[in-house]
Coordinates of C-alpha atoms and ligand atoms in Angstrom, one line a residue:
M53 CA 34.5 -9.5 -30.7
T54 CA 36.4 -6.9 -28.7
N55 CA 39.4 -5.7 -30.5
Q56 CA 42.3 -5.4 -28.1
Y57 CA 44.6 -4.0 -30.8
Q58 CA 44.5 -0.5 -32.0
T59 CA 44.6 -1.6 -35.6
A60 CA 44.2 1.8 -37.2
Q61 CA 46.9 3.4 -35.0
L62 CA 49.3 0.5 -35.6
R63 CA 48.8 0.9 -39.3
E64 CA 49.4 4.6 -39.2
L65 CA 52.6 4.2 -37.1
D66 CA 53.8 1.4 -39.3
A67 CA 53.4 3.7 -42.3
L68 CA 55.2 6.5 -40.6
H69 CA 58.2 4.6 -39.2
H70 CA 58.7 1.2 -40.7
L71 CA 60.3 0.5 -44.1
H72 CA 59.3 -3.1 -45.2
P73 CA 61.5 -5.4 -47.2
F74 CA 60.8 -5.9 -50.9
T75 CA 57.9 -3.5 -50.9
D76 CA 56.4 -0.7 -53.0
H77 CA 56.3 1.8 -50.2
K78 CA 54.0 4.2 -51.9
S79 CA 51.3 1.6 -52.5
L80 CA 51.8 0.1 -49.1
R81 CA 51.1 3.5 -47.5
A82 CA 47.9 3.8 -49.5
S83 CA 46.6 0.3 -48.6
G84 CA 48.0 0.0 -45.0
S85 CA 49.6 -3.2 -43.6
R86 CA 47.8 -6.2 -42.1
V87 CA 48.7 -6.5 -38.5
I88 CA 49.6 -10.1 -37.5
V89 CA 49.5 -10.6 -33.8
R90 CA 49.6 -14.3 -33.0
G91 CA 50.3 -17.7 -34.3
D92 CA 49.0 -21.1 -33.2
G93 CA 50.0 -24.4 -35.0
P94 CA 49.3 -23.9 -38.7
Y95 CA 47.4 -20.6 -38.2
I96 CA 48.2 -17.0 -37.7
F97 CA 45.7 -14.4 -36.5
D98 CA 45.5 -10.7 -37.4
S99 CA 44.6 -7.7 -35.1
E100 CA 41.0 -7.9 -36.3
G101 CA 40.6 -11.4 -35.0
H102 CA 40.7 -13.2 -38.4
R103 CA 42.2 -16.7 -38.5
I104 CA 44.5 -17.2 -41.4
L105 CA 45.8 -20.6 -42.6
D106 CA 49.5 -20.0 -43.4
G107 CA 50.4 -21.8 -46.6
M108 CA 53.8 -20.2 -46.6
A109 CA 55.1 -21.3 -43.1
G110 CA 55.9 -17.6 -42.4
L111 CA 58.4 -17.3 -45.2
W112 CA 59.4 -20.9 -45.9
T113 CA 60.3 -21.0 -42.2
A114 CA 57.9 -22.1 -39.5
N115 CA 58.3 -25.9 -40.2
I116 CA 57.1 -27.0 -36.8
G117 CA 54.2 -24.4 -36.8
Y118 CA 53.5 -21.6 -34.4
G119 CA 53.2 -21.3 -30.6
R120 CA 55.6 -24.1 -29.4
K121 CA 56.2 -23.2 -25.8
E122 CA 59.2 -25.6 -25.7
L123 CA 61.1 -23.3 -28.0
A124 CA 60.3 -20.3 -25.8
Q125 CA 61.4 -22.2 -22.7
A126 CA 64.7 -23.2 -24.4
A127 CA 65.3 -19.5 -25.2
Y128 CA 64.4 -18.5 -21.7
D129 CA 66.7 -21.1 -20.0
Q130 CA 69.6 -20.1 -22.3
M131 CA 69.1 -16.4 -21.7
V132 CA 69.2 -16.9 -18.0
E133 CA 72.3 -19.2 -18.2
L134 CA 74.3 -17.3 -20.8
P135 CA 72.5 -14.8 -23.1
F136 CA 75.5 -14.0 -25.2
Y137 CA 79.2 -14.6 -25.6
N138 CA 81.2 -14.2 -28.7
T139 CA 83.0 -17.1 -30.4
F140 CA 85.8 -15.0 -31.9
F141 CA 88.7 -15.2 -29.4
K142 CA 89.3 -18.9 -28.8
T143 CA 86.1 -19.2 -26.9
T144 CA 83.1 -21.4 -27.4
H145 CA 80.0 -22.4 -25.4
P146 CA 77.8 -25.5 -25.0
P147 CA 74.9 -24.7 -27.3
V148 CA 77.0 -23.8 -30.3
V149 CA 79.1 -27.0 -29.8
A150 CA 76.0 -29.2 -29.6
L151 CA 74.3 -27.6 -32.5
A152 CA 77.4 -27.8 -34.8
R153 CA 77.7 -31.5 -33.9
K154 CA 74.0 -32.1 -34.5
L155 CA 74.1 -30.4 -38.0
A156 CA 77.2 -32.4 -38.9
E157 CA 75.2 -35.5 -38.0
L158 CA 72.2 -34.5 -40.1
A159 CA 74.2 -33.3 -43.1
P160 CA 75.8 -35.5 -45.8
D161 CA 78.8 -37.5 -44.5
N162 CA 81.7 -35.4 -45.6
L163 CA 80.2 -32.1 -44.3
N164 CA 81.3 -31.8 -40.7
Q165 CA 82.0 -28.2 -39.7
V166 CA 79.7 -25.2 -39.4
F167 CA 80.3 -21.5 -39.7
F168 CA 77.3 -19.6 -38.2
G169 CA 75.5 -16.4 -39.1
S170 CA 72.1 -14.9 -38.5
S171 CA 70.5 -14.8 -42.0
G172 CA 70.5 -16.7 -45.3
S173 CA 72.1 -13.7 -46.9
E174 CA 75.0 -13.7 -44.4
A175 CA 75.4 -17.4 -44.8
N176 CA 75.8 -17.0 -48.6
D177 CA 78.2 -14.2 -48.1
T178 CA 80.3 -16.5 -45.9
A179 CA 80.1 -19.2 -48.5
I180 CA 81.3 -16.9 -51.2
R181 CA 84.3 -15.8 -49.1
L182 CA 85.1 -19.4 -48.1
I183 CA 84.9 -20.6 -51.7
R184 CA 87.3 -17.9 -53.0
H185 CA 89.6 -18.2 -50.0
Y186 CA 89.7 -22.0 -50.5
W187 CA 91.1 -21.5 -54.1
V188 CA 93.7 -18.9 -52.8
L189 CA 94.8 -21.4 -50.2
K190 CA 95.0 -24.1 -52.9
G191 CA 97.3 -21.9 -55.0
E192 CA 94.7 -21.1 -57.7
P193 CA 93.7 -17.5 -56.9
K194 CA 92.4 -17.0 -60.4
R195 CA 89.5 -19.2 -59.7
R196 CA 87.0 -16.5 -58.6
I197 CA 84.0 -16.9 -60.8
I198 CA 80.9 -18.4 -59.2
I199 CA 78.3 -19.6 -61.7
S200 CA 74.6 -19.5 -60.6
R201 CA 71.2 -19.3 -62.2
K202 CA 68.9 -16.7 -63.5
N203 CA 66.0 -16.1 -61.0
A204 CA 68.0 -17.7 -58.2
Y205 CA 67.5 -16.0 -54.9
H206 CA 70.5 -16.2 -52.5
G207 CA 69.7 -13.1 -50.4
S208 CA 69.8 -9.4 -50.4
T209 CA 73.2 -8.3 -49.3
I210 CA 75.2 -7.0 -52.2
A211 CA 77.3 -10.2 -52.5
A212 CA 74.4 -12.6 -52.1
G213 CA 72.3 -10.4 -54.3
S214 CA 74.9 -10.5 -57.0
M215 CA 75.2 -14.3 -56.8
G216 CA 71.4 -14.4 -57.1
G217 CA 70.0 -14.1 -60.5
M218 CA 67.1 -11.7 -60.1
A219 CA 67.3 -8.8 -62.4
H220 CA 65.2 -6.4 -60.2
V221 CA 67.6 -7.2 -57.2
H222 CA 70.6 -6.4 -59.5
A223 CA 69.0 -3.2 -60.6
H224 CA 69.1 -1.9 -57.0
S225 CA 72.6 -3.1 -56.0
Y226 CA 74.6 -0.2 -57.4
P227 CA 76.7 -1.9 -58.6
V228 CA 76.5 -5.7 -58.9
Y229 CA 79.7 -7.4 -57.8
E230 CA 81.9 -8.8 -60.6
G231 CA 82.7 -12.5 -60.6
F232 CA 79.2 -14.0 -60.9
R233 CA 77.7 -15.5 -64.1
H234 CA 74.1 -16.6 -64.5
I235 CA 72.9 -19.5 -66.6
I236 CA 69.4 -20.6 -67.5
D237 CA 67.3 -21.9 -64.6
P238 CA 65.8 -25.4 -64.9
Y239 CA 62.3 -24.2 -65.4
W240 CA 60.7 -26.6 -67.9
Y241 CA 57.2 -24.9 -68.0
G242 CA 58.6 -21.5 -68.8
E243 CA 61.8 -22.2 -70.8
A244 CA 61.3 -25.4 -72.7
K245 CA 61.1 -25.4 -76.5
D246 CA 58.0 -26.7 -78.2
G247 CA 57.9 -30.4 -77.8
E248 CA 61.0 -30.6 -75.6
S249 CA 60.5 -33.2 -72.9
P250 CA 61.3 -32.3 -69.3
Q251 CA 64.2 -34.8 -69.4
A252 CA 65.8 -33.3 -72.6
F253 CA 65.3 -29.9 -71.2
G254 CA 66.9 -30.8 -67.9
I255 CA 70.0 -32.0 -69.8
R256 CA 70.1 -28.8 -71.9
A257 CA 69.7 -26.6 -68.8
A258 CA 72.5 -28.5 -67.1
R259 CA 74.8 -28.3 -70.1
A260 CA 74.5 -24.5 -69.9
L261 CA 76.9 -24.8 -66.9
E262 CA 79.4 -26.6 -69.1
E263 CA 79.1 -24.0 -71.8
E264 CA 79.6 -21.2 -69.3
I265 CA 82.6 -22.9 -67.7
L266 CA 84.2 -23.2 -71.2
A267 CA 83.2 -19.7 -72.1
V268 CA 85.0 -18.1 -69.1
G269 CA 87.8 -20.6 -68.9
P270 CA 87.7 -23.6 -66.5
E271 CA 90.8 -22.2 -64.8
N272 CA 88.8 -19.1 -63.7
V273 CA 85.8 -21.0 -62.2
A274 CA 85.5 -21.5 -58.5
A275 CA 82.1 -22.9 -58.0
F276 CA 78.5 -23.5 -59.1
A277 CA 75.8 -22.3 -56.7
G278 CA 72.2 -23.4 -56.7
E279 CA 69.1 -23.8 -54.7
P280 CA 68.1 -27.6 -55.1
V281 CA 64.7 -26.2 -55.8
Q282 CA 64.4 -22.6 -56.7
G283 CA 62.0 -21.2 -54.2
A284 CA 61.6 -17.4 -54.4
G285 CA 62.0 -17.6 -58.1
G286 CA 58.7 -19.5 -58.3
V287 CA 59.2 -23.1 -56.9
K288 CA 61.0 -24.2 -60.0
I289 CA 61.6 -28.0 -59.8
A290 CA 64.3 -29.3 -62.0
P291 CA 63.5 -32.3 -64.2
E292 CA 65.1 -35.5 -62.8
S293 CA 67.8 -35.4 -65.4
Y294 CA 69.1 -32.0 -64.3
W295 CA 71.1 -32.5 -61.0
P296 CA 73.0 -35.7 -62.0
E297 CA 74.2 -33.9 -65.1
V298 CA 75.1 -30.8 -63.1
Q299 CA 77.1 -33.0 -60.7
R300 CA 78.8 -34.8 -63.6
I301 CA 80.0 -31.4 -65.0
I302 CA 81.1 -30.2 -61.6
D303 CA 83.2 -33.3 -61.1
K304 CA 84.6 -33.1 -64.6
Y305 CA 85.9 -29.6 -64.0
G306 CA 86.8 -30.0 -60.4
I307 CA 84.8 -26.9 -59.2
L308 CA 83.0 -26.6 -55.9
L309 CA 79.3 -27.0 -55.4
L310 CA 77.4 -24.7 -53.1
A311 CA 73.9 -25.9 -52.3
D312 CA 71.8 -23.1 -51.0
E313 CA 69.4 -25.0 -48.7
V314 CA 68.0 -21.9 -47.0
I315 CA 64.5 -23.1 -48.0
T316 CA 65.0 -26.8 -48.7
G317 CA 66.9 -27.6 -45.5
F318 CA 65.2 -29.2 -42.5
G319 CA 62.7 -31.4 -44.1
R320 CA 60.9 -29.6 -46.8
L321 CA 61.5 -32.4 -49.4
G322 CA 61.2 -35.2 -46.8
T323 CA 65.0 -35.4 -46.2
W324 CA 67.0 -33.3 -43.8
F325 CA 68.6 -31.6 -46.8
A326 CA 67.5 -31.6 -50.4
S327 CA 71.1 -32.6 -51.4
Q328 CA 70.3 -36.0 -49.9
Y329 CA 67.0 -36.1 -51.8
Y330 CA 68.8 -35.5 -55.1
G331 CA 72.0 -37.4 -54.3
I332 CA 74.2 -34.4 -55.1
R333 CA 77.5 -33.9 -53.3
P334 CA 77.8 -30.3 -52.3
N335 CA 81.1 -29.0 -50.7
L336 CA 79.1 -26.3 -48.8
I337 CA 75.5 -26.2 -47.7
T338 CA 74.0 -22.9 -46.6
F339 CA 71.0 -23.0 -44.2
A340 CA 68.9 -20.5 -42.3
K341 CA 65.1 -20.1 -41.7
A342 CA 63.7 -23.5 -40.6
V343 CA 66.8 -24.4 -38.5
T344 CA 64.9 -22.6 -35.7
S345 CA 61.5 -22.8 -37.4
G346 CA 62.0 -19.0 -37.6
Y347 CA 61.5 -18.6 -33.8
I348 CA 64.8 -16.7 -33.7
P349 CA 67.4 -15.7 -36.5
L350 CA 70.1 -18.2 -37.1
S351 CA 72.0 -19.4 -40.2
G352 CA 75.2 -20.9 -41.3
V353 CA 77.3 -22.8 -43.8
I354 CA 78.2 -26.5 -43.4
V355 CA 81.5 -27.1 -44.9
D356 CA 83.1 -30.3 -46.3
D357 CA 86.3 -31.9 -45.0
E358 CA 88.3 -30.8 -48.1
I359 CA 87.7 -27.1 -47.5
V360 CA 88.3 -27.5 -43.8
A361 CA 91.6 -29.3 -44.6
A362 CA 92.7 -26.4 -46.8
L363 CA 92.0 -24.0 -43.9
M364 CA 93.8 -26.2 -41.4
A365 CA 96.9 -26.4 -43.6
H366 CA 97.6 -22.6 -43.2
D367 CA 98.5 -20.5 -40.2
D368 CA 96.7 -17.3 -41.2
D369 CA 93.2 -16.2 -40.0
F370 CA 90.2 -16.4 -42.1
H371 CA 89.2 -12.8 -41.7
H372 CA 85.5 -13.1 -41.6
G373 CA 82.7 -13.5 -38.9
Y374 CA 79.8 -11.9 -37.3
T375 CA 79.2 -10.8 -33.7
F376 CA 76.3 -13.2 -33.6
S377 CA 78.0 -16.2 -35.2
G378 CA 76.8 -19.0 -33.1
H379 CA 74.6 -16.9 -30.8
P380 CA 73.9 -19.2 -27.7
V381 CA 70.2 -18.4 -27.5
A382 CA 69.6 -19.1 -31.2
C383 CA 71.6 -22.3 -31.0
A384 CA 69.6 -23.5 -28.0
V385 CA 66.3 -22.8 -29.8
A386 CA 67.6 -24.6 -33.0
L387 CA 68.6 -27.7 -30.9
K388 CA 65.1 -27.8 -29.4
N389 CA 63.5 -27.3 -32.8
L390 CA 65.5 -30.2 -34.3
E391 CA 64.7 -32.3 -31.3
I392 CA 60.9 -31.7 -31.9
M393 CA 61.3 -32.5 -35.6
E394 CA 62.9 -35.8 -34.7
R395 CA 60.5 -36.6 -31.9
E396 CA 57.5 -36.0 -34.1
R397 CA 59.0 -37.7 -37.1
L398 CA 58.2 -34.6 -39.2
V399 CA 60.8 -35.2 -41.9
P400 CA 59.7 -38.8 -42.9
R401 CA 56.1 -37.5 -42.5
V402 CA 56.7 -35.2 -45.5
R403 CA 57.5 -38.3 -47.6
E404 CA 54.8 -40.5 -46.2
F405 CA 51.9 -38.0 -45.9
G406 CA 52.5 -34.2 -46.5
G407 CA 54.2 -34.4 -49.9
P408 CA 51.7 -36.9 -51.5
A409 CA 48.7 -34.9 -49.9
L410 CA 50.0 -31.7 -51.4
A411 CA 50.5 -33.3 -54.8
K412 CA 47.0 -34.8 -54.7
M413 CA 45.4 -31.5 -53.7
L414 CA 47.1 -29.4 -56.3
A415 CA 46.3 -32.0 -59.1
K416 CA 42.7 -31.2 -58.6
F417 CA 43.3 -27.7 -60.1
K418 CA 45.1 -28.6 -63.3
D419 CA 42.0 -28.4 -65.4
H420 CA 40.9 -25.0 -64.1
P421 CA 40.8 -22.5 -67.0
L422 CA 43.3 -20.2 -65.3
V423 CA 45.9 -22.9 -64.5
G424 CA 48.7 -23.7 -66.9
E425 CA 50.6 -26.1 -64.6
V426 CA 50.5 -27.3 -61.1
R427 CA 53.7 -28.8 -59.6
S428 CA 55.1 -29.9 -56.3
I429 CA 57.9 -31.7 -54.6
G430 CA 57.7 -32.5 -50.9
L431 CA 56.0 -29.6 -49.3
L432 CA 56.8 -27.0 -52.0
G433 CA 54.1 -26.3 -54.5
A434 CA 53.1 -24.0 -57.3
I435 CA 50.2 -23.1 -59.5
E436 CA 50.9 -21.2 -62.7
L437 CA 48.3 -18.7 -63.8
V438 CA 48.1 -18.2 -67.5
A439 CA 45.9 -16.4 -70.1
D440 CA 45.9 -19.4 -72.4
K441 CA 46.6 -22.8 -70.9
R442 CA 46.9 -24.4 -74.4
T443 CA 49.7 -22.1 -75.6
R444 CA 51.1 -21.1 -72.2
R445 CA 50.5 -17.5 -73.0
R446 CA 50.9 -15.3 -70.0
F447 CA 48.8 -12.3 -69.0
D448 CA 49.9 -8.9 -70.0
N449 CA 51.9 -7.0 -67.3
L450 CA 53.3 -10.1 -65.7
G451 CA 52.6 -10.2 -62.0
R452 CA 49.3 -8.3 -62.1
V453 CA 47.1 -11.3 -62.0
G454 CA 49.2 -13.0 -59.3
L455 CA 48.6 -10.0 -57.1
I456 CA 44.9 -10.1 -57.7
C457 CA 44.9 -13.8 -56.8
R458 CA 47.1 -13.2 -53.7
D459 CA 44.8 -10.5 -52.4
H460 CA 41.8 -12.8 -52.8
F461 CA 43.7 -15.5 -50.8
F462 CA 44.4 -13.0 -48.0
R463 CA 40.8 -11.9 -47.8
E464 CA 39.7 -15.6 -47.8
G465 CA 42.0 -16.4 -44.9
F466 CA 44.8 -18.2 -46.6
I467 CA 48.4 -17.3 -47.5
M468 CA 49.9 -18.2 -50.8
R469 CA 52.6 -16.1 -52.3
A470 CA 52.6 -14.6 -55.8
V471 CA 55.9 -14.8 -57.8
F472 CA 54.7 -12.8 -60.8
D473 CA 51.8 -15.0 -61.9
T474 CA 53.0 -18.1 -60.2
M475 CA 51.2 -18.9 -56.9
V476 CA 53.6 -20.7 -54.5
M477 CA 53.2 -22.5 -51.2
A478 CA 55.3 -24.1 -48.6
P479 CA 53.2 -25.1 -45.6
P480 CA 54.5 -26.1 -42.2
L481 CA 55.4 -29.8 -41.9
I482 CA 52.7 -30.3 -39.4
W483 CA 49.7 -29.9 -41.7
T484 CA 47.0 -32.7 -41.2
Q485 CA 44.4 -33.7 -43.8
A486 CA 42.1 -31.0 -42.3
Q487 CA 44.5 -28.3 -43.4
F488 CA 44.9 -29.7 -46.9
D489 CA 41.0 -29.9 -47.2
E490 CA 40.7 -26.3 -46.0
A491 CA 43.4 -25.2 -48.5
E492 CA 41.7 -27.0 -51.3
A493 CA 38.4 -25.3 -50.6
V494 CA 39.9 -21.8 -50.5
I495 CA 42.1 -22.4 -53.6
R496 CA 39.0 -23.4 -55.6
R497 CA 37.1 -20.3 -54.4
V498 CA 40.0 -18.0 -55.1
L499 CA 40.8 -19.3 -58.5
D500 CA 37.1 -18.8 -59.4
L501 CA 37.1 -15.3 -58.0
T502 CA 40.3 -14.4 -59.9
L503 CA 38.9 -15.9 -63.1
S504 CA 35.8 -13.7 -62.8
D505 CA 38.1 -10.6 -62.4
V506 CA 40.1 -11.4 -65.6
A507 CA 37.5 -13.4 -67.5
G508 CA 37.7 -11.2 -70.6
E509 CA 41.5 -11.9 -70.9
V510 CA 41.4 -15.7 -70.7
A511 CA 41.3 -17.9 -73.8
A512 CA 38.1 -19.9 -74.1
Ligands
PLP98 C1 67.3 -19.9 -51.1 C2 67.5 -18.6 -50.3 N1 68.8 -18.2 -50.0 C3 69.0 -17.1 -49.2 C4 67.9 -16.4 -48.7 C5 68.2 -15.2 -48.0 O1 67.8 -15.4 -46.6 P1 67.6 -14.2 -45.6 O2 66.4 -13.5 -46.0 O3 67.5 -14.8 -44.3 O4 68.8 -13.3 -45.8 C6 66.6 -16.8 -49.1 C7 65.4 -16.0 -48.5 O5 64.3 -16.3 -48.8 C8 66.4 -17.9 -49.9 O6 65.2 -18.3 -50.2

């Protein structure tokens, strides 16, 4: 096949001029980047002509798949009509009005107003400021502490990174902001005591919130923040007992709930928002990624009537905003994306087909010698790789085997992400049985290849 891309040259220029996110730059320079040039439906293609099944929807993002011309047309039309105007100085424009209204319709009933940004990190920064501002407006300025969870990922700005609970992100924040506390994450497979049932563990993990509230003083606590399902932390799915108990504690102490739905928003669990799946009552929902299926950056915070009432009761400005808050082109693309999701019934399809198909496919690997646990919810899935599946003993140098496995996947034409030694996936909502079958065959091959690389380390 003729190669229209100068792969070697692109790699060299990339190494010379492009700093990648969350990357060991030295090792990337040694190995070189893979050049992705095109996407079509559930597949992406590299510069050497390989077709790759994208099990990660880009980065938890391309929910309607790649190559949808309707989104390009929506962007084109909006660019011709009004490519940009700000929303700062008592101005608005049709796409931002229409999208805010649409999001209010899709979100839980009492969340009716939207503050826009461009990335998930920005949305969470906005949420942090709104939460603290709310308590100032309510005459309780001491309420500043936001409690979140270990291994949470809320973004990479200093504020969102501080609210997140990833030690390696904190280590590079110089310094981490004060006013955030991190409690245990609801990760039964990794954190439960011997013999502790998922439900008992879920209650214990939730009660850690109450213990932390009491430890810092309820009068100092502003909010609890959590991803309904921890994504980047390793697709950690809370036991059923967890969220109801968290909500009970939130209600008891009258603190706010921020649901970070940057990954779970827009259908991933078979509901528009995971808050609806779990029946929790957030005061703020942050979203990004799949609102446009990643075709263009857009994010925001959907805010409840109580917070909005507090803002309305005061004359002062809320001193916060971004040039691109409510960018007209991004809003137009989001509207078209949501229209397609509705037209193709992609959200109920996750409940009726995609979620069960993923669970069924993953279950086939639970007896593999490398696999400690498989788990999934909606279209989020994970495979835990362990050295001893009986005792749950991990491999030495956590993350090493995950990378070996991820590289095999890449070579075999399938994308799964390694979170240490947990392989995670979040396919687009459009997968048919053909893609699940293809994934199953690759996963079987790759687990066997990985097993033969580390055979000497795996308990018999
Ligand atoms: C739950 C969650 N919140 C926030 C973010 C940050 O989003 P962004 O990378 O767009 O800043 C991410 C990114 O993966 C995420 O998974």
